[in-house]
Short mmCIF file of C-alpha atoms in Angstrom, two decimals:
data_model
loop_
_atom_site.label_atom_id
_atom_site.label_comp_id
_atom_site.label_asym_id
_atom_site.label_seq_id
_atom_site.Cartn_x
_atom_site.Cartn_y
_atom_site.Cartn_z
CA SER A 1 17.27 -42.27 119.84
CA ALA A 2 18.31 -44.02 116.65
CA GLY A 3 14.66 -44.57 115.77
CA SER A 4 13.82 -40.89 115.92
CA TRP A 5 16.35 -40.22 113.17
CA GLY A 6 14.95 -42.95 110.90
CA LEU A 7 18.18 -44.97 110.78
CA GLU A 8 16.40 -48.28 110.31
CA GLN A 9 14.58 -46.91 107.24
CA LEU A 10 17.86 -45.67 105.76
CA ALA A 11 19.59 -48.97 106.43
CA SER A 12 16.75 -51.08 105.00
CA ALA A 13 16.74 -48.97 101.83
CA CYS A 14 20.40 -49.72 101.05
CA SER A 15 21.13 -52.42 98.50
CA THR A 16 23.91 -54.79 99.56
CA ASP A 17 25.36 -58.06 98.41
CA PRO A 18 24.86 -60.96 100.84
CA SER A 19 27.86 -62.52 102.52
CA GLN A 20 28.35 -65.87 104.19
CA PRO A 21 29.29 -65.11 107.76
CA LEU A 22 31.99 -66.67 109.90
CA GLY A 23 30.13 -66.67 113.20
CA ALA A 24 28.11 -63.71 114.35
CA ARG A 25 28.65 -59.98 113.88
CA ARG A 26 30.24 -58.27 116.88
CA VAL A 27 29.50 -54.73 118.05
CA LYS A 28 31.55 -53.46 120.98
CA ILE A 29 32.24 -50.13 122.63
CA TYR A 30 34.96 -49.05 125.03
CA PRO A 31 33.42 -45.88 126.56
CA LEU A 32 36.29 -45.05 128.91
CA GLY A 33 38.86 -45.17 126.13
CA GLY A 34 36.46 -43.69 123.60
CA TYR A 35 36.31 -46.33 120.89
CA GLY A 36 33.74 -48.53 119.18
CA MET A 37 33.94 -51.38 116.71
CA ILE A 38 31.63 -53.27 114.35
CA ARG A 39 33.10 -56.48 112.93
CA SER A 40 31.20 -58.44 110.29
CA PRO A 41 32.53 -61.82 109.05
CA LEU A 42 33.05 -62.31 105.32
CA THR A 43 33.49 -66.06 104.89
CA GLU A 44 31.79 -69.26 105.93
CA ALA A 45 32.63 -70.89 109.21
CA CYS A 46 34.44 -74.20 109.13
CA ASP A 47 31.99 -76.99 109.93
CA PRO A 48 33.45 -79.14 112.75
CA ALA A 49 31.58 -82.13 111.31
CA ASN A 50 33.64 -81.86 108.14
CA SER A 51 36.88 -83.83 108.21
CA THR A 52 38.76 -80.93 106.55
CA CYS A 53 38.36 -78.99 109.79
CA GLU A 54 40.16 -81.47 111.98
CA ALA A 55 43.57 -79.85 111.44
CA THR A 56 42.34 -76.33 112.18
CA PRO A 57 44.56 -74.90 114.96
CA SER A 58 42.86 -73.71 118.12
CA SER A 59 44.72 -70.39 118.24
CA PRO A 60 43.68 -67.58 115.84
CA GLN A 61 45.58 -67.33 112.57
CA LEU A 62 46.15 -64.25 110.42
CA GLU A 63 43.47 -65.34 107.95
CA ASP A 64 41.00 -65.71 110.82
CA VAL A 65 41.52 -62.08 111.80
CA ALA A 66 41.56 -60.70 108.26
CA ALA A 67 38.33 -62.33 107.03
CA TYR A 68 36.14 -59.53 108.35
CA SER A 69 34.76 -56.21 107.27
CA MET A 70 35.47 -53.99 110.26
CA LEU A 71 34.67 -50.40 111.10
CA ALA A 72 36.29 -48.68 114.09
CA LEU A 73 34.91 -45.37 115.39
CA GLN A 74 37.01 -43.03 117.52
CA ALA A 75 35.52 -40.84 120.24
CA ARG A 76 38.18 -40.42 122.89
CA PRO A 77 38.70 -37.02 124.60
CA ASN A 78 41.31 -34.90 122.82
CA SER A 79 42.80 -34.09 126.22
CA PHE A 80 44.21 -37.63 126.48
CA PRO A 81 48.01 -37.89 126.06
CA HIS A 82 49.07 -37.99 122.37
CA SER A 83 45.47 -37.46 121.24
CA GLU A 84 44.71 -35.78 117.96
CA VAL A 85 41.72 -33.49 117.40
CA ASP A 86 39.78 -36.11 115.44
CA PHE A 87 36.50 -36.90 117.18
CA ALA A 88 34.28 -39.34 115.23
CA THR A 89 36.93 -40.28 112.69
CA PHE A 90 36.64 -43.87 111.52
CA LYS A 91 38.65 -46.66 109.89
CA TRP A 92 37.22 -49.29 107.56
CA THR A 93 39.11 -52.45 106.71
CA SER A 94 38.10 -55.51 104.73
CA PHE A 95 40.16 -58.72 104.56
CA GLY A 96 42.84 -56.77 106.44
CA VAL A 97 43.06 -54.03 103.79
CA GLU A 98 42.42 -50.42 104.76
CA MET A 99 39.61 -49.12 102.53
CA LEU A 100 39.73 -45.44 103.53
CA GLY A 101 42.86 -43.46 104.16
CA GLU A 102 43.61 -40.50 106.42
CA TYR A 103 46.59 -38.51 107.65
CA GLY A 104 46.23 -39.50 111.30
CA TYR A 105 49.38 -40.18 113.32
CA GLY A 106 51.87 -39.06 110.73
CA THR A 107 53.14 -36.68 113.40
CA ILE A 108 52.53 -37.90 116.95
CA ALA A 109 50.69 -35.19 118.88
CA THR A 110 52.38 -34.20 122.13
CA ALA A 111 50.81 -30.79 122.75
CA VAL A 112 47.56 -31.53 124.60
CA GLY A 113 47.83 -29.06 127.51
CA GLN A 114 45.05 -26.61 128.29
CA TRP A 115 46.85 -23.64 126.72
CA ASP A 116 48.89 -25.48 124.10
CA PHE A 117 47.40 -25.38 120.58
CA ARG A 118 50.42 -26.49 118.53
CA ARG A 119 48.77 -29.67 117.21
CA TYR A 120 46.24 -27.56 115.29
CA ALA A 121 49.10 -26.49 113.00
CA PHE A 122 49.45 -30.02 111.57
CA ARG A 123 46.88 -31.48 109.17
CA ASP A 124 47.54 -34.96 110.53
CA ASN A 125 46.76 -33.77 114.08
CA ASN A 126 43.69 -31.59 113.47
CA PRO A 127 40.25 -32.48 112.01
CA ALA A 128 41.25 -31.69 108.40
CA GLY A 129 43.38 -34.84 108.16
CA HIS A 130 40.72 -37.25 109.38
CA ASN A 131 37.46 -38.90 108.30
CA THR A 132 35.30 -36.58 110.36
CA VAL A 133 33.17 -33.47 109.83
CA VAL A 134 35.46 -30.65 108.71
CA ILE A 135 34.17 -27.07 108.58
CA ARG A 136 35.58 -25.02 105.70
CA GLU A 137 35.17 -21.76 107.64
CA ALA A 138 37.28 -23.19 110.46
CA PHE A 139 40.47 -23.09 108.40
CA GLN A 140 42.81 -20.30 109.40
CA GLU A 141 42.79 -17.62 106.73
CA GLY A 142 45.39 -18.34 104.06
CA SER A 143 46.00 -21.93 105.24
CA GLU A 144 44.85 -25.31 103.97
CA ASP A 145 46.35 -27.09 106.97
CA ILE A 146 45.38 -25.24 110.16
CA ASN A 147 41.80 -26.12 111.05
CA PHE A 148 39.77 -25.44 114.21
CA SER A 149 36.55 -27.38 113.42
CA GLN A 150 36.76 -29.17 116.78
CA LEU A 151 37.38 -27.39 120.06
CA HIS A 152 40.41 -27.90 122.27
CA GLN A 153 39.90 -29.85 125.52
CA ARG A 154 36.27 -30.76 124.73
CA SER A 155 34.86 -34.30 124.88
CA GLY A 156 32.02 -36.26 123.34
CA THR A 157 30.46 -39.64 124.05
CA ILE A 158 30.08 -42.97 122.31
CA SER A 159 27.37 -45.59 122.78
CA LYS A 160 25.89 -48.66 121.15
CA VAL A 161 22.32 -48.43 119.86
CA VAL A 162 20.04 -51.02 118.26
CA SER A 163 16.91 -49.91 116.42
CA ASN A 164 14.59 -52.43 114.73
CA GLY A 165 17.44 -54.91 114.48
CA VAL A 166 19.98 -52.42 113.05
CA ASP A 167 23.26 -52.35 115.03
CA CYS A 168 24.81 -48.88 115.27
CA LEU A 169 27.52 -46.97 117.09
CA HIS A 170 26.52 -43.43 118.09
CA ALA A 171 29.08 -40.66 118.63
CA ASP A 172 27.73 -37.44 120.13
CA GLY A 173 30.21 -34.67 119.35
CA SER A 174 27.99 -31.72 120.16
CA GLU A 175 30.34 -30.34 122.83
CA VAL A 176 33.39 -30.97 120.63
CA TYR A 177 31.87 -28.69 118.00
CA GLY A 178 30.98 -26.00 120.53
CA ALA A 179 27.29 -26.53 121.29
CA SER A 180 27.50 -24.90 124.72
CA ARG A 181 30.25 -22.41 123.99
CA LEU A 182 29.88 -18.81 122.84
CA GLY A 183 31.29 -18.69 119.32
CA GLY A 184 30.98 -22.46 118.80
CA TRP A 185 30.09 -24.02 115.46
CA PHE A 186 27.19 -26.47 115.88
CA SER A 187 24.21 -26.68 118.20
CA TYR A 188 24.46 -30.47 117.87
CA MET A 189 26.62 -32.99 116.03
CA HIS A 190 25.89 -36.71 115.88
CA ARG A 191 27.45 -39.52 113.87
CA TRP A 192 25.98 -42.99 113.55
CA THR A 193 27.83 -45.88 111.97
CA CYS A 194 25.47 -48.76 111.25
CA ALA A 195 25.98 -52.30 110.00
CA ILE A 196 23.87 -53.16 106.97
CA GLY A 197 23.67 -56.36 104.96
CA GLY A 198 26.41 -58.85 105.60
CA SER A 199 29.52 -56.69 105.47
CA ASN A 200 28.60 -53.09 104.68
CA PHE A 201 28.27 -49.93 106.74
CA LEU A 202 26.11 -46.82 106.66
CA ILE A 203 27.51 -43.52 108.01
CA VAL A 204 24.92 -40.91 109.02
CA ASP A 205 25.84 -37.41 110.22
CA ALA A 206 23.38 -34.94 111.74
CA PHE A 207 24.41 -31.42 112.68
CA ALA A 208 23.09 -27.86 112.74
CA THR A 209 24.76 -24.47 112.87
CA LEU A 210 24.33 -22.53 116.10
CA PRO A 211 21.49 -19.96 115.84
CA ASN A 212 23.86 -17.01 116.31
CA ARG A 213 26.00 -18.04 113.33
CA THR A 214 25.54 -17.47 109.62
CA ALA A 215 25.16 -20.54 107.43
CA LEU A 216 28.35 -22.62 107.07
#
């Protein structure tokens, strides 16, 4: 559970600047598709009692969508059509501006078949080009692009957890990193993304090398 890893203590120890929220924070997961989202408002809501709000249109405007700090966490199976090998990568945007970059989807992955490993040859298709846990030893010898940190045709899970009032998304990528496979990398791999303060996020990774491996 989130509590057993002390996430609430980590979150409460972080110093953040307060924001003035537009409505409530939203935390949603889409387990079948393999996605999760935390969206925290950054500005004050318009008070309906104030006459300046009377002309506010009922349909959402661009500024309504942009005035959030949002983190999206990806956990879909890499066997899905056009999927990249990027379990637990995340995007962070604030006021509609992407705060962290990655190489994802520069080249659209088409090779997802059971015996087709061509996408591992492209940094923007394999773990090395994404905001996820990348294992240095998983690079092919002599290459800075070909990386096998995550296993082909393996899936993880995503869930929403709340511990002592801290909203988190939990991605379990243990199988993706080879927990039950001979020659795998990790015995477990977990990533939590937690909302802290008004508009900030805490990323916590927990993983351990398989007992039959040397230290990575």
